[in-house]
mmCIF file of C-alpha atoms in Angstrom:
data_model
loop_
_atom_site.group_PDB
_atom_site.id
_atom_site.type_symbol
_atom_site.label_atom_id
_atom_site.label_comp_id
_atom_site.label_asym_id
_atom_site.label_seq_id
_atom_site.Cartn_x
_atom_site.Cartn_y
_atom_site.Cartn_z
ATOM 1 C CA UNK A 1146 -19.279 -0.465 21.105
ATOM 2 C CA UNK A 1147 -17.088 1.978 22.760
ATOM 3 C CA UNK A 1148 -12.918 1.238 21.950
ATOM 4 C CA UNK A 1149 -11.898 3.805 24.789
ATOM 5 C CA UNK A 1150 -14.070 1.504 27.469
ATOM 6 C CA UNK A 1151 -12.308 -1.716 26.366
ATOM 7 C CA UNK A 1152 -8.978 -0.092 25.977
ATOM 8 C CA UNK A 1153 -7.643 -2.395 28.997
ATOM 9 C CA UNK A 1154 -7.947 -5.422 26.790
ATOM 10 C CA UNK A 1155 -5.584 -3.808 24.223
ATOM 11 C CA UNK A 1156 -2.233 -5.855 25.084
ATOM 12 C CA UNK A 1157 1.606 -4.984 24.326
ATOM 13 C CA UNK A 1158 1.664 -7.729 21.738
ATOM 14 C CA UNK A 1159 -1.239 -5.765 20.132
ATOM 15 C CA UNK A 1160 0.886 -2.801 19.920
ATOM 16 C CA UNK A 1161 3.559 -4.823 18.146
ATOM 17 C CA UNK A 1162 1.574 -6.164 15.622
ATOM 18 C CA UNK A 1163 0.190 -2.614 14.491
ATOM 19 C CA UNK A 1164 4.175 -1.469 14.721
ATOM 20 C CA UNK A 1165 4.848 -4.671 12.757
ATOM 21 C CA UNK A 1166 2.348 -3.947 10.174
ATOM 22 C CA UNK A 1167 3.060 -0.466 9.734
ATOM 23 C CA UNK A 1168 6.630 -1.149 8.686
ATOM 24 C CA UNK A 1169 5.232 -3.399 6.027
ATOM 25 C CA UNK A 1170 2.829 -0.878 5.012
ATOM 26 C CA UNK A 1171 5.107 1.926 4.852
ATOM 27 C CA UNK A 1172 7.255 0.001 2.368
ATOM 28 C CA UNK A 1173 4.701 -0.895 0.443
ATOM 29 C CA UNK A 1174 3.438 2.681 0.157
ATOM 30 C CA UNK A 1175 6.412 3.761 -0.252
ATOM 31 C CA UNK A 1176 6.610 1.267 -3.347
ATOM 32 C CA UNK A 1177 3.833 2.731 -4.869
ATOM 33 C CA UNK A 1178 5.195 5.840 -4.336
ATOM 34 C CA UNK A 1179 7.988 5.188 -6.357
ATOM 35 C CA UNK A 1180 6.272 3.012 -9.225
ATOM 36 C CA UNK A 1181 3.872 3.761 -12.023
ATOM 37 C CA UNK A 1182 1.608 1.261 -10.096
ATOM 38 C CA UNK A 1183 1.003 4.443 -7.865
ATOM 39 C CA UNK A 1184 -2.750 4.725 -9.288
ATOM 40 C CA UNK A 1185 -3.383 1.512 -8.141
ATOM 41 C CA UNK A 1186 -3.213 2.027 -4.503
ATOM 42 C CA UNK A 1187 -6.293 4.806 -4.894
ATOM 43 C CA UNK A 1188 -8.192 1.807 -6.882
ATOM 44 C CA UNK A 1189 -7.315 -0.492 -4.228
ATOM 45 C CA UNK A 1190 -8.895 1.632 -1.294
ATOM 46 C CA UNK A 1191 -11.943 2.213 -3.550
ATOM 47 C CA UNK A 1192 -12.526 -1.397 -4.426
ATOM 48 C CA UNK A 1193 -12.180 -2.064 -0.704
ATOM 49 C CA UNK A 1194 -14.618 0.308 0.809
ATOM 50 C CA UNK A 1195 -17.003 -0.790 -1.572
ATOM 51 C CA UNK A 1196 -16.367 -4.538 -0.547
ATOM 52 C CA UNK A 1197 -16.753 -3.369 3.396
ATOM 53 C CA UNK A 1198 -19.445 -1.329 2.619
ATOM 54 C CA UNK A 1199 -21.270 -4.259 0.842
ATOM 55 C CA UNK A 1200 -20.568 -6.871 3.379
ATOM 56 C CA UNK A 1201 -21.550 -4.702 6.488
ATOM 57 C CA UNK A 1202 -25.196 -4.115 4.917
ATOM 58 C CA UNK A 1203 -25.306 -8.097 3.623
ATOM 59 C CA UNK A 1204 -25.409 -6.472 -0.189
ATOM 60 C CA UNK A 1205 -25.515 -10.533 -1.263
ATOM 61 C CA UNK A 1206 -25.217 -9.902 -4.586
ATOM 62 C CA UNK A 1207 -22.127 -7.567 -4.788
ATOM 63 C CA UNK A 1208 -19.931 -9.297 -1.904
ATOM 64 C CA UNK A 1209 -20.531 -12.374 -4.595
ATOM 65 C CA UNK A 1210 -19.261 -10.480 -7.146
ATOM 66 C CA UNK A 1211 -16.411 -9.507 -5.422
ATOM 67 C CA UNK A 1212 -15.420 -12.790 -4.013
ATOM 68 C CA UNK A 1213 -15.501 -14.197 -7.656
ATOM 69 C CA UNK A 1214 -13.487 -11.595 -9.190
ATOM 70 C CA UNK A 1215 -11.213 -11.055 -6.502
ATOM 71 C CA UNK A 1216 -8.983 -14.089 -7.386
ATOM 72 C CA UNK A 1217 -9.068 -12.787 -10.957
ATOM 73 C CA UNK A 1218 -7.948 -9.220 -10.446
ATOM 74 C CA UNK A 1219 -5.181 -10.549 -8.440
ATOM 75 C CA UNK A 1220 -3.717 -12.450 -10.855
ATOM 76 C CA UNK A 1221 -4.180 -9.381 -13.468
ATOM 77 C CA UNK A 1222 -2.566 -7.325 -11.027
ATOM 78 C CA UNK A 1223 0.403 -9.307 -10.250
ATOM 79 C CA UNK A 1224 1.132 -9.957 -14.159
ATOM 80 C CA UNK A 1225 0.701 -6.370 -15.177
ATOM 81 C CA UNK A 1226 3.115 -4.808 -12.333
ATOM 82 C CA UNK A 1227 5.324 -7.843 -11.696
ATOM 83 C CA UNK A 1228 8.577 -5.877 -12.724
ATOM 84 C CA UNK A 1229 7.428 -3.585 -9.485
ATOM 85 C CA UNK A 1230 6.478 -6.434 -7.900
ATOM 86 C CA UNK A 1231 9.663 -8.297 -7.942
ATOM 87 C CA UNK A 1232 11.628 -4.892 -7.165
ATOM 88 C CA UNK A 1233 9.564 -4.302 -4.001
ATOM 89 C CA UNK A 1234 10.612 -8.294 -2.753
ATOM 90 C CA UNK A 1235 14.345 -7.293 -4.122
ATOM 91 C CA UNK A 1236 14.325 -4.191 -1.882
ATOM 92 C CA UNK A 1237 13.277 -6.374 0.938
ATOM 93 C CA UNK A 1238 15.554 -8.735 0.488
ATOM 94 C CA UNK A 1239 18.225 -6.768 0.087
ATOM 95 C CA UNK A 1240 17.935 -3.937 2.649
ATOM 96 C CA UNK A 1241 19.864 -5.084 5.629
ATOM 97 C CA UNK A 1242 22.801 -6.412 2.898
ATOM 98 C CA UNK A 1243 22.681 -3.098 1.877
ATOM 99 C CA UNK A 1244 23.064 -1.237 4.773
ATOM 100 C CA UNK A 1245 26.219 -3.062 5.592
ATOM 101 C CA UNK A 1246 27.700 -1.958 2.507
ATOM 102 C CA UNK A 1247 26.430 1.570 3.139
ATOM 103 C CA UNK A 1248 28.224 1.631 6.941
ATOM 104 C CA UNK A 1249 31.301 0.481 5.645
ATOM 105 C CA UNK A 1250 31.970 2.318 2.374
ATOM 106 C CA UNK A 1251 29.878 5.496 1.305
ATOM 107 C CA UNK A 1252 28.898 6.321 -1.882
ATOM 108 C CA UNK A 1253 30.135 10.213 -2.378
ATOM 109 C CA UNK A 1254 32.554 11.982 -5.232
ATOM 110 C CA UNK A 1255 34.857 14.635 -3.537
ATOM 111 C CA UNK A 1256 34.381 18.046 -4.910
ATOM 112 C CA UNK A 1257 37.021 18.139 -7.173
ATOM 113 C CA UNK A 1258 35.387 15.188 -9.192
ATOM 114 C CA UNK A 1259 32.491 16.824 -9.206
ATOM 115 C CA UNK A 1260 33.406 20.422 -10.569
ATOM 116 C CA UNK A 1261 35.359 17.997 -12.959
ATOM 117 C CA UNK A 1262 32.086 16.194 -14.138
ATOM 118 C CA UNK A 1263 30.235 19.478 -14.329
ATOM 119 C CA UNK A 1264 32.785 20.604 -16.443
ATOM 120 C CA UNK A 1265 33.008 17.447 -19.170
ATOM 121 C CA UNK A 1266 29.415 17.336 -19.373
ATOM 122 C CA UNK A 1267 29.125 21.129 -20.067
ATOM 123 C CA UNK A 1268 32.132 20.447 -23.052
ATOM 124 C CA UNK A 1269 29.776 17.471 -24.368
ATOM 125 C CA UNK A 1270 26.475 19.865 -24.731
ATOM 126 C CA UNK A 1271 28.819 22.791 -25.904
ATOM 127 C CA UNK A 1272 30.322 20.191 -28.662
ATOM 128 C CA UNK A 1273 26.965 18.422 -29.355
ATOM 129 C CA UNK A 1274 28.477 15.086 -28.012
ATOM 130 C CA UNK A 1275 25.831 12.716 -26.511
ATOM 131 C CA UNK A 1276 26.822 10.971 -22.872
ATOM 132 C CA UNK A 1277 24.811 9.080 -20.465
ATOM 133 C CA UNK A 1278 26.164 9.022 -17.039
ATOM 134 C CA UNK A 1279 24.799 6.610 -14.454
ATOM 135 C CA UNK A 1280 25.545 8.157 -10.427
ATOM 136 C CA UNK A 1281 24.646 5.050 -8.544
ATOM 137 C CA UNK A 1282 22.824 5.556 -5.479
ATOM 138 C CA UNK A 1283 21.816 3.298 -2.813
ATOM 139 C CA UNK A 1284 19.361 1.449 -4.369
ATOM 140 C CA UNK A 1285 21.251 -1.918 -6.716
ATOM 141 C CA UNK A 1286 21.533 -1.458 -10.262
ATOM 142 C CA UNK A 1287 23.183 -4.482 -11.814
ATOM 143 C CA UNK A 1288 20.077 -6.193 -12.693
ATOM 144 C CA UNK A 1289 18.676 -3.220 -14.608
ATOM 145 C CA UNK A 1290 21.775 -3.132 -16.934
ATOM 146 C CA UNK A 1291 22.421 -4.873 -19.985
ATOM 147 C CA UNK A 1292 25.767 -5.431 -21.901
ATOM 148 C CA UNK A 1293 28.363 -3.217 -20.708
ATOM 149 C CA UNK A 1294 31.943 -3.627 -20.222
ATOM 150 C CA UNK A 1295 33.921 -3.858 -16.786
ATOM 151 C CA UNK A 1296 36.090 -1.162 -16.132
ATOM 152 C CA UNK A 1297 37.137 0.079 -12.522
ATOM 153 C CA UNK A 1298 39.152 2.676 -13.565
ATOM 154 C CA UNK A 1299 39.605 6.081 -11.465
ATOM 155 C CA UNK A 1300 37.062 9.077 -12.593
ATOM 156 C CA UNK A 1301 38.721 11.416 -15.434
ATOM 157 C CA UNK A 1302 38.053 13.764 -17.494
ATOM 158 C CA UNK A 1303 40.169 12.267 -20.270
ATOM 159 C CA UNK A 1304 38.676 9.055 -19.456
ATOM 160 C CA UNK A 1305 35.210 10.154 -20.128
ATOM 161 C CA UNK A 1306 36.002 11.992 -22.916
ATOM 162 C CA UNK A 1307 37.867 9.009 -24.495
ATOM 163 C CA UNK A 1308 34.623 6.806 -24.125
ATOM 164 C CA UNK A 1309 32.080 9.356 -25.484
ATOM 165 C CA UNK A 1310 34.184 10.147 -28.870
ATOM 166 C CA UNK A 1311 31.510 9.570 -31.299
ATOM 167 C CA UNK A 1312 34.472 7.390 -32.818
ATOM 168 C CA UNK A 1313 34.530 5.103 -29.880
ATOM 169 C CA UNK A 1314 32.921 1.877 -30.312
ATOM 170 C CA UNK A 1315 31.288 1.938 -26.792
ATOM 171 C CA UNK A 1316 29.743 5.584 -26.973
ATOM 172 C CA UNK A 1317 26.446 4.904 -27.065
ATOM 173 C CA UNK A 1318 26.173 3.053 -23.810
ATOM 174 C CA UNK A 1319 25.919 4.441 -20.253
ATOM 175 C CA UNK A 1320 29.028 5.153 -18.021
ATOM 176 C CA UNK A 1321 28.519 3.682 -14.554
ATOM 177 C CA UNK A 1322 30.043 5.577 -11.589
ATOM 178 C CA UNK A 1323 30.540 4.262 -7.953
ATOM 179 C CA UNK A 1324 32.199 6.677 -5.743
ATOM 180 C CA UNK A 1325 34.820 8.183 -8.335
ATOM 181 C CA UNK A 1326 35.447 4.681 -9.917
ATOM 182 C CA UNK A 1327 33.591 4.406 -13.525
ATOM 183 C CA UNK A 1328 33.073 0.719 -12.967
ATOM 184 C CA UNK A 1329 31.501 0.090 -16.075
ATOM 185 C CA UNK A 1330 30.675 1.630 -19.626
ATOM 186 C CA UNK A 1331 28.793 1.075 -22.971
ATOM 187 C CA UNK A 1332 25.854 -0.194 -20.380
ATOM 188 C CA UNK A 1333 22.309 -0.761 -21.566
ATOM 189 C CA UNK A 1334 19.256 0.677 -19.515
ATOM 190 C CA UNK A 1335 15.827 0.311 -19.510
ATOM 191 C CA UNK A 1336 13.859 2.611 -21.453
ATOM 192 C CA UNK A 1337 10.984 4.567 -20.384
ATOM 193 C CA UNK A 1338 7.334 4.247 -21.458
ATOM 194 C CA UNK A 1339 6.631 7.975 -20.389
ATOM 195 C CA UNK A 1340 6.628 9.762 -23.217
ATOM 196 C CA UNK A 1341 4.686 12.417 -22.157
ATOM 197 C CA UNK A 1342 8.207 13.214 -20.086
ATOM 198 C CA UNK A 1343 10.578 12.603 -23.383
ATOM 199 C CA UNK A 1344 9.441 15.341 -25.385
ATOM 200 C CA UNK A 1345 11.821 16.135 -27.774
ATOM 201 C CA UNK A 1346 14.355 13.687 -25.939
ATOM 202 C CA UNK A 1347 15.778 11.063 -27.812
ATOM 203 C CA UNK A 1348 16.961 7.130 -26.316
ATOM 204 C CA UNK A 1349 19.663 8.377 -24.127
ATOM 205 C CA UNK A 1350 16.480 10.518 -22.257
ATOM 206 C CA UNK A 1351 14.651 7.106 -22.592
ATOM 207 C CA UNK A 1352 17.373 4.644 -20.702
ATOM 208 C CA UNK A 1353 18.202 7.741 -18.239
ATOM 209 C CA UNK A 1354 14.241 8.325 -17.337
ATOM 210 C CA UNK A 1355 13.808 3.992 -17.413
ATOM 211 C CA UNK A 1356 16.430 3.610 -14.776
ATOM 212 C CA UNK A 1357 15.426 6.829 -12.419
ATOM 213 C CA UNK A 1358 12.166 5.201 -12.438
ATOM 214 C CA UNK A 1359 13.214 1.673 -10.928
ATOM 215 C CA UNK A 1360 15.857 3.292 -8.937
ATOM 216 C CA UNK A 1361 17.388 5.765 -6.672
ATOM 217 C CA UNK A 1362 20.107 6.498 -9.237
ATOM 218 C CA UNK A 1363 20.910 9.833 -10.349
ATOM 219 C CA UNK A 1364 21.505 9.994 -14.509
ATOM 220 C CA UNK A 1365 23.427 12.631 -16.358
ATOM 221 C CA UNK A 1366 22.499 13.286 -19.689
ATOM 222 C CA UNK A 1367 24.240 15.459 -22.540
ATOM 223 C CA UNK A 1368 22.270 15.842 -25.705
ATOM 224 C CA UNK A 1369 24.023 15.337 -29.164
ATOM 225 C CA UNK A 1370 21.145 17.002 -30.964
ATOM 226 C CA UNK A 1371 20.024 19.866 -28.762
ATOM 227 C CA UNK A 1372 23.444 20.550 -26.798
ATOM 228 C CA UNK A 1373 21.543 20.417 -23.533
ATOM 229 C CA UNK A 1374 22.217 18.927 -20.049
ATOM 230 C CA UNK A 1375 19.388 16.848 -18.448
ATOM 231 C CA UNK A 1376 18.668 15.379 -15.138
ATOM 232 C CA UNK A 1377 16.404 12.259 -14.096
ATOM 233 C CA UNK A 1378 15.675 10.654 -10.411
ATOM 234 C CA UNK A 1379 12.762 9.352 -9.166
ATOM 235 C CA UNK A 1380 10.996 8.964 -12.945
ATOM 236 C CA UNK A 1381 11.431 12.979 -13.316
ATOM 237 C CA UNK A 1382 13.635 14.185 -16.435
ATOM 238 C CA UNK A 1383 14.184 17.986 -16.662
ATOM 239 C CA UNK A 1384 17.012 20.096 -18.515
ATOM 240 C CA UNK A 1385 19.949 21.875 -16.474
ATOM 241 C CA UNK A 1386 20.186 25.509 -17.302
ATOM 242 C CA UNK A 1387 23.701 26.126 -15.938
ATOM 243 C CA UNK A 1388 26.798 24.783 -14.076
ATOM 244 C CA UNK A 1389 25.800 26.010 -10.450
ATOM 245 C CA UNK A 1390 21.948 24.301 -10.746
ATOM 246 C CA UNK A 1391 24.105 20.935 -12.061
ATOM 247 C CA UNK A 1392 26.122 21.208 -9.054
ATOM 248 C CA UNK A 1393 23.648 21.929 -6.713
ATOM 249 C CA UNK A 1394 21.876 18.777 -7.887
ATOM 250 C CA UNK A 1395 25.187 16.844 -7.685
ATOM 251 C CA UNK A 1396 25.419 17.889 -3.983
ATOM 252 C CA UNK A 1397 21.665 17.382 -2.885
ATOM 253 C CA UNK A 1398 21.618 13.775 -4.561
ATOM 254 C CA UNK A 1399 24.667 12.604 -2.489
ATOM 255 C CA UNK A 1400 23.622 14.797 0.811
ATOM 256 C CA UNK A 1401 20.418 12.554 0.399
ATOM 257 C CA UNK A 1402 22.141 9.096 0.081
ATOM 258 C CA UNK A 1403 24.683 9.892 3.019
ATOM 259 C CA UNK A 1404 22.612 12.245 5.546
ATOM 260 C CA UNK A 1405 24.838 13.297 8.822
ATOM 261 C CA UNK A 1406 24.829 10.151 11.263
ATOM 262 C CA UNK A 1407 23.897 12.586 14.358
ATOM 263 C CA UNK A 1408 20.712 13.784 11.910
ATOM 264 C CA UNK A 1409 19.750 10.728 10.380
ATOM 265 C CA UNK A 1410 17.607 8.974 12.498
ATOM 266 C CA UNK A 1411 15.599 12.029 13.915
ATOM 267 C CA UNK A 1412 14.960 13.095 10.323
ATOM 268 C CA UNK A 1413 14.353 10.048 9.092
ATOM 269 C CA UNK A 1414 11.830 9.427 11.392
ATOM 270 C CA UNK A 1415 10.073 13.050 11.759
ATOM 271 C CA UNK A 1416 10.945 14.449 7.624
ATOM 272 C CA UNK A 1417 11.436 11.787 5.527
ATOM 273 C CA UNK A 1418 8.307 10.203 4.002
ATOM 274 C CA UNK A 1419 6.014 11.466 7.025
ATOM 275 C CA UNK A 1420 3.413 11.216 5.159
ATOM 276 C CA UNK A 1421 3.495 7.766 4.187
ATOM 277 C CA UNK A 1422 4.376 6.739 7.438
ATOM 278 C CA UNK A 1423 1.221 8.591 9.106
ATOM 279 C CA UNK A 1424 -0.479 6.722 6.514
ATOM 280 C CA UNK A 1425 0.650 3.470 7.238
ATOM 281 C CA UNK A 1426 0.122 3.772 10.825
ATOM 282 C CA UNK A 1427 -3.884 4.893 10.359
ATOM 283 C CA UNK A 1428 -4.208 1.991 7.598
ATOM 284 C CA UNK A 1429 -2.690 -0.691 10.144
ATOM 285 C CA UNK A 1430 -4.619 0.465 13.184
ATOM 286 C CA UNK A 1431 -7.706 0.258 10.989
ATOM 287 C CA UNK A 1432 -7.006 -3.350 9.841
ATOM 288 C CA UNK A 1433 -6.060 -4.221 13.799
ATOM 289 C CA UNK A 1434 -9.486 -2.770 14.533
ATOM 290 C CA UNK A 1435 -11.390 -4.392 11.970
ATOM 291 C CA UNK A 1436 -9.285 -7.997 11.390
ATOM 292 C CA UNK A 1437 -7.900 -8.443 15.434
ATOM 293 C CA UNK A 1438 -9.904 -6.323 17.997
ATOM 294 C CA UNK A 1439 -12.823 -6.953 15.716
ATOM 295 C CA UNK A 1440 -13.136 -10.666 15.605
ATOM 296 C CA UNK A 1441 -13.084 -10.588 19.730
ATOM 297 C CA UNK A 1442 -16.063 -12.080 20.777
ATOM 298 C CA UNK A 1443 -19.025 -10.155 22.465
ATOM 299 C CA UNK A 1444 -21.966 -11.551 24.803
ATOM 300 C CA UNK A 1445 -24.990 -9.037 24.506
ATOM 301 C CA UNK A 1446 -28.445 -9.476 25.992
ATOM 302 C CA UNK A 1447 -31.842 -7.908 25.167
ATOM 303 C CA UNK A 1448 -35.013 -7.438 26.247
ATOM 304 C CA UNK A 1449 -37.172 -8.271 23.151
ATOM 305 C CA UNK A 1450 -41.204 -8.046 22.593
ATOM 306 C CA UNK A 1451 -43.128 -10.817 21.264
ATOM 307 C CA UNK A 1452 -44.890 -10.516 18.577
ATOM 308 C CA UNK A 1453 -47.045 -12.500 17.086
ATOM 309 C CA UNK A 1454 -48.628 -13.519 13.119
ATOM 310 C CA UNK A 1455 -51.088 -15.404 11.118
ATOM 311 C CA UNK A 1456 -53.164 -16.020 14.369
ATOM 312 C CA UNK A 1457 -56.325 -18.427 12.926
ATOM 313 C CA UNK A 1458 -59.179 -16.149 11.745
ATOM 314 C CA UNK A 1459 -61.897 -18.085 14.339
ATOM 315 C CA UNK A 1460 -59.766 -16.836 17.742
ATOM 316 C CA UNK A 1461 -58.137 -14.070 19.093
ATOM 317 C CA UNK A 1462 -55.445 -12.931 21.740
ATOM 318 C CA UNK A 1463 -56.523 -11.926 24.796
ATOM 319 C CA UNK A 1464 -53.390 -11.563 26.860
ATOM 320 C CA UNK A 1465 -50.159 -13.406 26.791
ATOM 321 C CA UNK A 1466 -47.243 -13.036 29.248
ATOM 322 C CA UNK A 1467 -44.463 -12.390 29.434
ATOM 323 C CA UNK A 1468 -44.621 -9.422 26.612
ATOM 324 C CA UNK A 1469 -40.520 -9.512 26.817
ATOM 325 C CA UNK A 1470 -38.315 -11.963 26.308
ATOM 326 C CA UNK A 1471 -34.859 -11.567 27.502
ATOM 327 C CA UNK A 1472 -32.644 -12.942 23.997
ATOM 328 C CA UNK A 1473 -28.743 -13.559 24.688
ATOM 329 C CA UNK A 1474 -26.711 -13.000 22.209
ATOM 330 C CA UNK A 1475 -22.719 -13.690 20.939
ATOM 331 C CA UNK A 1476 -20.796 -12.582 17.502
ATOM 332 C CA UNK A 1477 -17.077 -11.020 16.558
ATOM 333 C CA UNK A 1478 -17.280 -7.546 17.630
ATOM 334 C CA UNK A 1479 -17.149 -6.358 14.054
ATOM 335 C CA UNK A 1480 -20.729 -7.542 13.692
ATOM 336 C CA UNK A 1481 -22.054 -5.251 16.353
ATOM 337 C CA UNK A 1482 -20.371 -2.127 14.767
ATOM 338 C CA UNK A 1483 -23.633 -1.241 13.646
ATOM 339 C CA UNK A 1484 -26.298 -3.437 15.433
ATOM 340 C CA UNK A 1485 -29.185 -1.970 16.289
ATOM 341 C CA UNK A 1486 -31.939 -3.656 18.477
ATOM 342 C CA UNK A 1487 -34.564 -3.357 16.124
ATOM 343 C CA UNK A 1488 -32.589 -5.603 14.002
ATOM 344 C CA UNK A 1489 -33.555 -7.993 16.759
ATOM 345 C CA UNK A 1490 -37.013 -9.274 16.277
ATOM 346 C CA UNK A 1491 -39.207 -12.779 17.623
ATOM 347 C CA UNK A 1492 -42.285 -13.671 15.694
ATOM 348 C CA UNK A 1493 -44.502 -16.575 17.009
ATOM 349 C CA UNK A 1494 -45.963 -18.065 14.220
ATOM 350 C CA UNK A 1495 -49.704 -18.732 15.696
ATOM 351 C CA UNK A 1496 -51.493 -20.091 12.184
ATOM 352 C CA UNK A 1497 -51.910 -23.533 13.880
ATOM 353 C CA UNK A 1498 -53.346 -22.182 17.726
ATOM 354 C CA UNK A 1499 -56.860 -23.313 18.533
ATOM 355 C CA UNK A 1500 -58.714 -21.869 21.521
ATOM 356 C CA UNK A 1501 -57.348 -24.665 23.525
ATOM 357 C CA UNK A 1502 -53.718 -23.428 23.091
ATOM 358 C CA UNK A 1503 -52.493 -22.263 26.559
ATOM 359 C CA UNK A 1504 -48.655 -22.231 25.800
ATOM 360 C CA UNK A 1505 -46.162 -21.194 22.927
ATOM 361 C CA UNK A 1506 -42.470 -22.422 23.043
ATOM 362 C CA UNK A 1507 -39.537 -20.224 21.604
ATOM 363 C CA UNK A 1508 -37.039 -21.659 19.391
ATOM 364 C CA UNK A 1509 -34.328 -20.182 17.599
ATOM 365 C CA UNK A 1510 -36.384 -20.611 14.768
ATOM 366 C CA UNK A 1511 -38.723 -17.634 15.938
ATOM 367 C CA UNK A 1512 -35.896 -15.150 16.229
ATOM 368 C CA UNK A 1513 -34.574 -12.736 13.037
ATOM 369 C CA UNK A 1514 -31.244 -12.595 13.958
ATOM 370 C CA UNK A 1515 -28.704 -10.246 11.499
ATOM 371 C CA UNK A 1516 -26.032 -12.166 10.083
ATOM 372 C CA UNK A 1517 -23.010 -12.947 11.876
ATOM 373 C CA UNK A 1518 -25.049 -12.968 15.246
ATOM 374 C CA UNK A 1519 -25.338 -16.114 17.153
ATOM 375 C CA UNK A 1520 -28.454 -17.099 19.584
ATOM 376 C CA UNK A 1521 -26.929 -18.280 23.603
ATOM 377 C CA UNK A 1522 -30.034 -18.289 25.350
ATOM 378 C CA UNK A 1523 -33.675 -17.325 25.351
ATOM 379 C CA UNK A 1524 -35.372 -16.970 28.869
ATOM 380 C CA UNK A 1525 -38.079 -17.596 29.317
ATOM 381 C CA UNK A 1526 -38.295 -20.098 26.563
ATOM 382 C CA UNK A 1527 -42.112 -20.725 27.142
ATOM 383 C CA UNK A 1528 -45.000 -17.841 26.371
ATOM 384 C CA UNK A 1529 -48.182 -18.482 28.311
ATOM 385 C CA UNK A 1530 -51.076 -17.231 25.992
ATOM 386 C CA UNK A 1531 -54.932 -16.647 26.502
ATOM 387 C CA UNK A 1532 -57.073 -17.468 23.415
ATOM 388 C CA UNK A 1533 -60.857 -16.603 22.846
ATOM 389 C CA UNK A 1534 -63.238 -17.393 20.067
ATOM 390 C CA UNK A 1535 -63.986 -14.596 18.718
ATOM 391 C CA UNK A 1536 -67.754 -13.467 18.614
#
């Protein structure tokens, strides 16, 4: 089955179909990449490949088992990854709204505030005062926060030091910053279960890492035990060596969430998540090839040799005509991908023949057809035979 010889059958709606599916698959791949569910994607590919293999080669038992347990596995995945699935649909739902918000107001910190924030964090680390500061990115984070007190005050060093003063009631929670405003303090964040990264970190580190696993926010931590400044982003937690390194991290963060307008589209298409975009297109094309292109009907004809079995012991076949019969068949294109002419057999049961038998009628019961292939016509449907009594 040559796809390129049938390229004229591919219409504009087919290209749009592949394009829309590529976009959907791309967002799913990004979701897998950003969450702890990433390893599930590999499992899906393996199981899907085994299922297609079993279906193509008519492995009845394996196919039946996959059918029986598919629903159970799907429900289990939904239960186990309900938080990640909810996050994915939330991102899809707010994407358009969030774009309008970002067009109206960019999220950024002026250089003066960045310097102040860096200086304050390293003051905290030097004095071993615990602090947790969240810089909101493009994702909405409100549903991940618990408690918290609305403030909406201008970002300043005295205000931060007042909030995180060990004698302050709200010093144990997180401060949420949008632009150069402290919108909330004493907020509680979801705790990460990635104990491998937490190492010697405490509750603040677990909270920072937990929020970074669910959103694109940048979390800054000052440790009261070790006097170390750390950052958490995209599910990664690491210590910061000095103020210059932290400044580079902050500047890189705001460049990422506010790319230059003249470069935004080109960078998004050709640089941002390029591997995932290519993979999404390949998967979408493969799905279209199997599901859509493979479902289109195909009509074929073959000349098949006539075979006989269980001929009576007292007669022998002296001759028959014709020796080949034209078999016209049809089926979904996918059923012909691995089809071979040898899979098509015409066998006539001669157990009730006598020496007076002159002809045999061919019907669909005489054909051995692969699964998914349907008989359209047999030409001719009568075979002339010449039988002789054995001497």
